[in-house]
C-alpha positions as a printed Julia matrix, in Angstrom:
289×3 Matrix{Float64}:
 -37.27   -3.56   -53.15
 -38.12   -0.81   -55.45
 -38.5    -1.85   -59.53
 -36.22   -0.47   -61.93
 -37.12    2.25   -64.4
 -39.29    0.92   -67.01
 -36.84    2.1    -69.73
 -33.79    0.8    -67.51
 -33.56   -2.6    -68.9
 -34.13   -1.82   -72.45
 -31.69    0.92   -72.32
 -29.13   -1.43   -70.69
 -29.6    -4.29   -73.02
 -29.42   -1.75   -76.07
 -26.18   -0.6    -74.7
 -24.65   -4.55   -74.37
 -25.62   -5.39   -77.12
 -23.9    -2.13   -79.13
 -20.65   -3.13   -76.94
 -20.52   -6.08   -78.29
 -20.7    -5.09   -82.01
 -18.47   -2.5    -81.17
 -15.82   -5.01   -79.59
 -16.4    -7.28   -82.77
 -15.96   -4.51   -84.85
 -12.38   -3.75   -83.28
 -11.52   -7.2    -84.03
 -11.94   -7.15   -87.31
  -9.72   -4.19   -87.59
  -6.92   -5.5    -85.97
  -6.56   -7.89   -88.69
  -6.79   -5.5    -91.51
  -4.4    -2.79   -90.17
  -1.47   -3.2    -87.35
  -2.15    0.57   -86.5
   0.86    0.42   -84.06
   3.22   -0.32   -87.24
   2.41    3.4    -88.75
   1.96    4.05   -92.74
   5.14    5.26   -94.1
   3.89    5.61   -97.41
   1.43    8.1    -96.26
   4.8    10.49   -95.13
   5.84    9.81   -98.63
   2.51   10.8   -100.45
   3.02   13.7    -98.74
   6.61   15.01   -98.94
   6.2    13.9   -102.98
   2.78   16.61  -102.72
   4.86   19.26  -100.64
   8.14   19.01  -102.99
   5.85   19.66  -106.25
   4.09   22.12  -104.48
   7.48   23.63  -103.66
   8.84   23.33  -106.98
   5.53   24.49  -108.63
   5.83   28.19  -106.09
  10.05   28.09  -106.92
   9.52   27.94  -110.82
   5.95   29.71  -111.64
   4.82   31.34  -108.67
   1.62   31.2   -106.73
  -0.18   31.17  -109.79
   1.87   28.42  -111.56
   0.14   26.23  -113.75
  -3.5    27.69  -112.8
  -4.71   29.07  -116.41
  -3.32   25.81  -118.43
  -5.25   23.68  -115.76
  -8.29   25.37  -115.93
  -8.69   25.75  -119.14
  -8.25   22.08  -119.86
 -10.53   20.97  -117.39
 -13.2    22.4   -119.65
 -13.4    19.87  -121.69
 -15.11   17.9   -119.11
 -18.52   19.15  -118.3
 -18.77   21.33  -115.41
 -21.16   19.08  -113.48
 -18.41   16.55  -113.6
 -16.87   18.75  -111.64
 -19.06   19.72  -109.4
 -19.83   16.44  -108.27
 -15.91   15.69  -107.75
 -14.9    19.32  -105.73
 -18.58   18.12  -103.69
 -16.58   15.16  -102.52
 -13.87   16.82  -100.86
 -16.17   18.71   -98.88
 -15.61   17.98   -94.99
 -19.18   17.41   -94.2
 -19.49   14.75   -97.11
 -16.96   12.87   -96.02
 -17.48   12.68   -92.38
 -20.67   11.51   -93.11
 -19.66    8.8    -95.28
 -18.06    7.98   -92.09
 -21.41    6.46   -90.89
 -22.06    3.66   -93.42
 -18.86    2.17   -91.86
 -18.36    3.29   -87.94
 -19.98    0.72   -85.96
 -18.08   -2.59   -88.13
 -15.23   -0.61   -88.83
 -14.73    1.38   -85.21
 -11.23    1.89   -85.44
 -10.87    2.68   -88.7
 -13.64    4.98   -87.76
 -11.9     6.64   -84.94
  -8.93    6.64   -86.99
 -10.56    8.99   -89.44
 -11.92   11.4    -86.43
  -8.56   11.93   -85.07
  -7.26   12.52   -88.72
  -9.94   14.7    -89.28
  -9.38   16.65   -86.36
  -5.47   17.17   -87.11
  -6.34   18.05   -90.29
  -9.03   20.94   -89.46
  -6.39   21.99   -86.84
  -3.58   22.5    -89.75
  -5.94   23.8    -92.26
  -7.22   26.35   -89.67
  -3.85   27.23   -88.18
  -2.57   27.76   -91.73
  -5.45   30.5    -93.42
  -5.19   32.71   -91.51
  -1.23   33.56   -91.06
  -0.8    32.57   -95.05
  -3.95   35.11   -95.82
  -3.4    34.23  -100.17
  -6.12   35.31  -102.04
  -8.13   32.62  -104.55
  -8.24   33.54  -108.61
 -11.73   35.16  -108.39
 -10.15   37.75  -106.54
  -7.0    38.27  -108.63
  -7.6    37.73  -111.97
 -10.24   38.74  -114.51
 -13.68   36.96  -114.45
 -12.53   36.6   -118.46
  -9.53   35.38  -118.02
 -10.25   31.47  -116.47
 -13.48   29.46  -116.08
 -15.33   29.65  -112.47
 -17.77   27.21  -111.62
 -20.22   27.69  -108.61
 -19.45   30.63  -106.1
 -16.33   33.27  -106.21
 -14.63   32.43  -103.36
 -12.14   34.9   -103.03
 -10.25   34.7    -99.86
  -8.03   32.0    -97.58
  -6.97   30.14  -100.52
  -3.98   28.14   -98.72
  -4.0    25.4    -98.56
  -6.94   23.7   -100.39
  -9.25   22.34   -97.53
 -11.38   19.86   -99.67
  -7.37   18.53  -101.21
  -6.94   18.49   -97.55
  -9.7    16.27   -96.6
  -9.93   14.24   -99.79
  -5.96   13.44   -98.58
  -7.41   12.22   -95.2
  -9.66   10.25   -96.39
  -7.79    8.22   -99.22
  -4.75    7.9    -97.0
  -6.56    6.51   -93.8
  -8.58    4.28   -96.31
  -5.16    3.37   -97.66
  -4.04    1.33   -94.44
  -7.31   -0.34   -94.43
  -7.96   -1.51   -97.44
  -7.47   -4.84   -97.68
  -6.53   -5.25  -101.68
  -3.55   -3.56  -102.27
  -3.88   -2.97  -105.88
  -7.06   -0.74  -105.4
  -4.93    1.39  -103.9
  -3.57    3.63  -106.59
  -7.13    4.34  -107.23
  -7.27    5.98  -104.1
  -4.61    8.27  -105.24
  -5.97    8.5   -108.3
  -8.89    9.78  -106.62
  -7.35   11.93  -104.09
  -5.47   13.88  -107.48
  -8.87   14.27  -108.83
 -10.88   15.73  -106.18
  -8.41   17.8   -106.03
  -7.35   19.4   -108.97
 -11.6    20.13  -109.61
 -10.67   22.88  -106.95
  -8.46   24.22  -110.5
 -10.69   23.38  -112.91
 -13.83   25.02  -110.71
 -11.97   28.15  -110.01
 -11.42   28.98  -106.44
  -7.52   27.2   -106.02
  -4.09   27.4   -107.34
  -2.33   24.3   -107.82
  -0.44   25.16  -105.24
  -3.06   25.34  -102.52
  -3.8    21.78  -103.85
  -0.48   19.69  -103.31
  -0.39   21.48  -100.41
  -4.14   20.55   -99.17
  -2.49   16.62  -100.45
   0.82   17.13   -98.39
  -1.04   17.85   -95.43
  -4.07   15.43   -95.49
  -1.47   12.66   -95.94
   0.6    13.79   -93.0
  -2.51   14.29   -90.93
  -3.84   10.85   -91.71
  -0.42    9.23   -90.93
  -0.88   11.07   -87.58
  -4.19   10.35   -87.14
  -3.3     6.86   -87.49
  -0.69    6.85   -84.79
  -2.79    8.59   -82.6
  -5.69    5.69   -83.17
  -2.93    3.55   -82.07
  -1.95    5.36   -78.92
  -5.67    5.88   -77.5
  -6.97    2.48   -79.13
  -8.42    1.96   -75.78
 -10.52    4.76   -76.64
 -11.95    3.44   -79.79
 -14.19    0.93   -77.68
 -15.52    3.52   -75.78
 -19.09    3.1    -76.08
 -19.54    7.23   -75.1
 -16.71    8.19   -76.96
 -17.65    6.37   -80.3
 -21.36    7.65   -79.8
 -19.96   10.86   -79.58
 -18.65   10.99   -82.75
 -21.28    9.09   -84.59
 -23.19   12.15   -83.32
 -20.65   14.43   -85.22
 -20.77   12.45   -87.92
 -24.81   12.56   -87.89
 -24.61   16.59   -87.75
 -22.52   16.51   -90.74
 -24.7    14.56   -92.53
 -27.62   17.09   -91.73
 -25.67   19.91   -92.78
 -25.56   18.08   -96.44
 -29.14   18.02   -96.47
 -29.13   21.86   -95.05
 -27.0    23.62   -97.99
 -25.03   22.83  -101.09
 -22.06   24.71  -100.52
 -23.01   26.8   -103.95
 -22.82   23.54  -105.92
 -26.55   22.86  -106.98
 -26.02   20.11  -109.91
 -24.39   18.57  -107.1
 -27.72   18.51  -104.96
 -28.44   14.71  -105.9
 -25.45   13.69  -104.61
 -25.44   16.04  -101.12
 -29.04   14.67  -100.75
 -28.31   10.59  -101.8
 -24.95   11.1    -98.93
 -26.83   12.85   -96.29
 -30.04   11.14   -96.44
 -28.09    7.61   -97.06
 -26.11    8.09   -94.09
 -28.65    9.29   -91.28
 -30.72    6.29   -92.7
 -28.11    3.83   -92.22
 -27.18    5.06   -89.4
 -30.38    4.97   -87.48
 -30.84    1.08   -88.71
 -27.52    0.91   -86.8
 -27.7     2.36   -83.35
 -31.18    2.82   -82.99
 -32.78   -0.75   -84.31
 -36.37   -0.95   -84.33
 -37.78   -4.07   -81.94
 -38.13   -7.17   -83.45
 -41.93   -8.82   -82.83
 -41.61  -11.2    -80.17
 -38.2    -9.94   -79.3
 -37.64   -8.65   -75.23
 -34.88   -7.36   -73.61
C-alpha cells in the first residue's frame, strides 16, 4: 500500500482543526445575532440619510451646506481628519475584517456580502450620476482641501458608503446595545471628514450613509440565506485572502493621506500579523499531527 504524501496529514489535520474553530465560531454568532430576523433599524438609518440628503439637494442644491461645513471643520486639526476620512477607506476596513473572521465567521461573511452590495451600488451609481467634487468647481480659495484634489465621481461618497457598512453590520452584532449610538456617531464622523477634507458635498455623504445602511441590511439577509456558506472552509479562506490583499494594499499606498501613514501601517501590518497567528499557526514543540 503506497504512503501518503508527507505533507498529506499535516495539511489534513490543519484543515480539521480550522473547521472546527470555524464551526465554533458560527456558534457563537448565532447567539449574538438571529440573522434570519433582519435589522429594520438599518432601513431606517438609511431612509432618515436619503430624506436629508433629499431635502439638503430640494432646499440648497448640490452644493448645500458644503462651505459652512468646511469651514468649521477647521477648527479641528487637519490630521484629525485625515486619520477619520482614512477610516472609511474600503481597504482599511476590510482588513479590519481579519482581527475578527475566524471567531466571528458569520459576522465576517456578513460584512463580505455587504461589502460586495455596497461596491456594486457605489459603482453602478458614478458613473450614470457623473457630479463633479469641489476641487473641480469651486476656487482653490474659496474652501479648505486637505490631501489630493479629487475632482471627479463625487456621488455618492464611497468611504460614507463603507463607513455605513461597517457600523450597521457591527450594529446587529454588537452585543451592548447602548454602544450603539456610538456607532452612528462614528459612521456621521467618518463621514462628514469627506466635507471638512474637501473632495464631497454633503450630499454625496447622506447618500454614501443611505446606501451603506441599505447594503448592510442586505448583506445581512443575504448572510442569512447562504449561512450554509459561511462554514465553508474554501469559501471563508477565500475571503480571508481578500481581506489579506486589502491589508497589503494599506501597506502599498496612502491614498494621498500621509499623516495618516501610522495608522495605514499599525492596520495593515496588525492585520496580516494576526492573521497569520490565525490560519497559519506555527507548530507547537512536541506537538504532531
Amino acid at each position: 500500500m503506497r504512503s501518503p504524501p508527507l505533507l498529506a496529514t499535516p495539511v489534513r489535520a490543519w484543515a480539521t482543526t480550522l473547521r472546527r474553530r470555524l464551526a465554533a465560531g458560527l456558534r457563537r454568532d448565532r447567539d449574538l445575532a438571529p440573522l434570519g430576523q433582519g435589522c429594520p433599524a438599518l432601513l431606517i438609518g438609511a431612509l432618515v440619510a436619503a430624506l436629508l440628503g433629499l431635502g439638503l439637494f430640494l432646499f440648497g442644491g448640490y452644493q448645500a451646506a458644503f462651505l459652512p461645513l468646511n469651514r468649521l471643520a477647521m477648527l479641528l486639526p487637519d490630521g484629525l481628519w485625515e486619520w477619520l476620512t482614512v477610516l472609511g477607506d474600503a481597504r482599511l476596513a476590510i482588513a479590519l475584517a481579519l482581527f475578527f473572521s475566524l471567531r466571528h465567521p458569520r459576522l465576517f461573511w456578513a460584512l463580505i456580502l455587504a461589502a460586495l452590495a455596497a461596491t456594486v451600488l457605489t459603482h453602478g451609481l458614478k458613473p450614470w450620476i457623473a457630479a463633479w467634487r469641489p476641487p473641480a468647481v469651486l476656487p482653490a480659495e474659496a474652501f479648505h482641501l486637505i490631501g489630493p484634489a479629487l475632482r471627479k465621481s463625487s456621488f455618492p461618497s464611497g468611504h460614507a458608503m463603507t463607513v455605513a457598512v461597517m457600523t450597521g453590520v457591527g450594529w446587529c452584532f454588537l452585543p451592548r446595545p447602548w454602544a450603539r449610538p456610538l456607532l452612528v456617531i462614528l459612521a456621521v464622523a467618518i463621514g462628514l471628514s469627506r466635507v471638512a477634507v474637501g473632495v464631497h458635498w454633503p450630499v454625496d455623504v447622506a447618500a454614501g450613509l443611505a446606501g451603506g445602511w441599505a447594503a448592510a441590511w442586505l448583506g445581512l439577509r443575504l448572510a442569512a440565506r447562504w449561512e450554509g456558506l459561511a462554514g465553508s472552509l474554501a469559501v471563508h479562506l477565500t475571503c480571508v485572502v481578500l481581506a489579506a490583499g486589502a491589508a497589503v494594499l494599506l501597506l502599498i499606498d496612502d491614498g494621498g493621506y500621509a499623516r495618516s501613514r501610522p495608522l495605514q501601517l499599525a492596520v495593515g501590518l496588525g492585520a496580516l500579523g494576526w492573521g497569520l497567528s490565525q490560519y497559519l499557526p506555527l507548530p507547537r514543540r512536541g506537538h504532531s499531527y
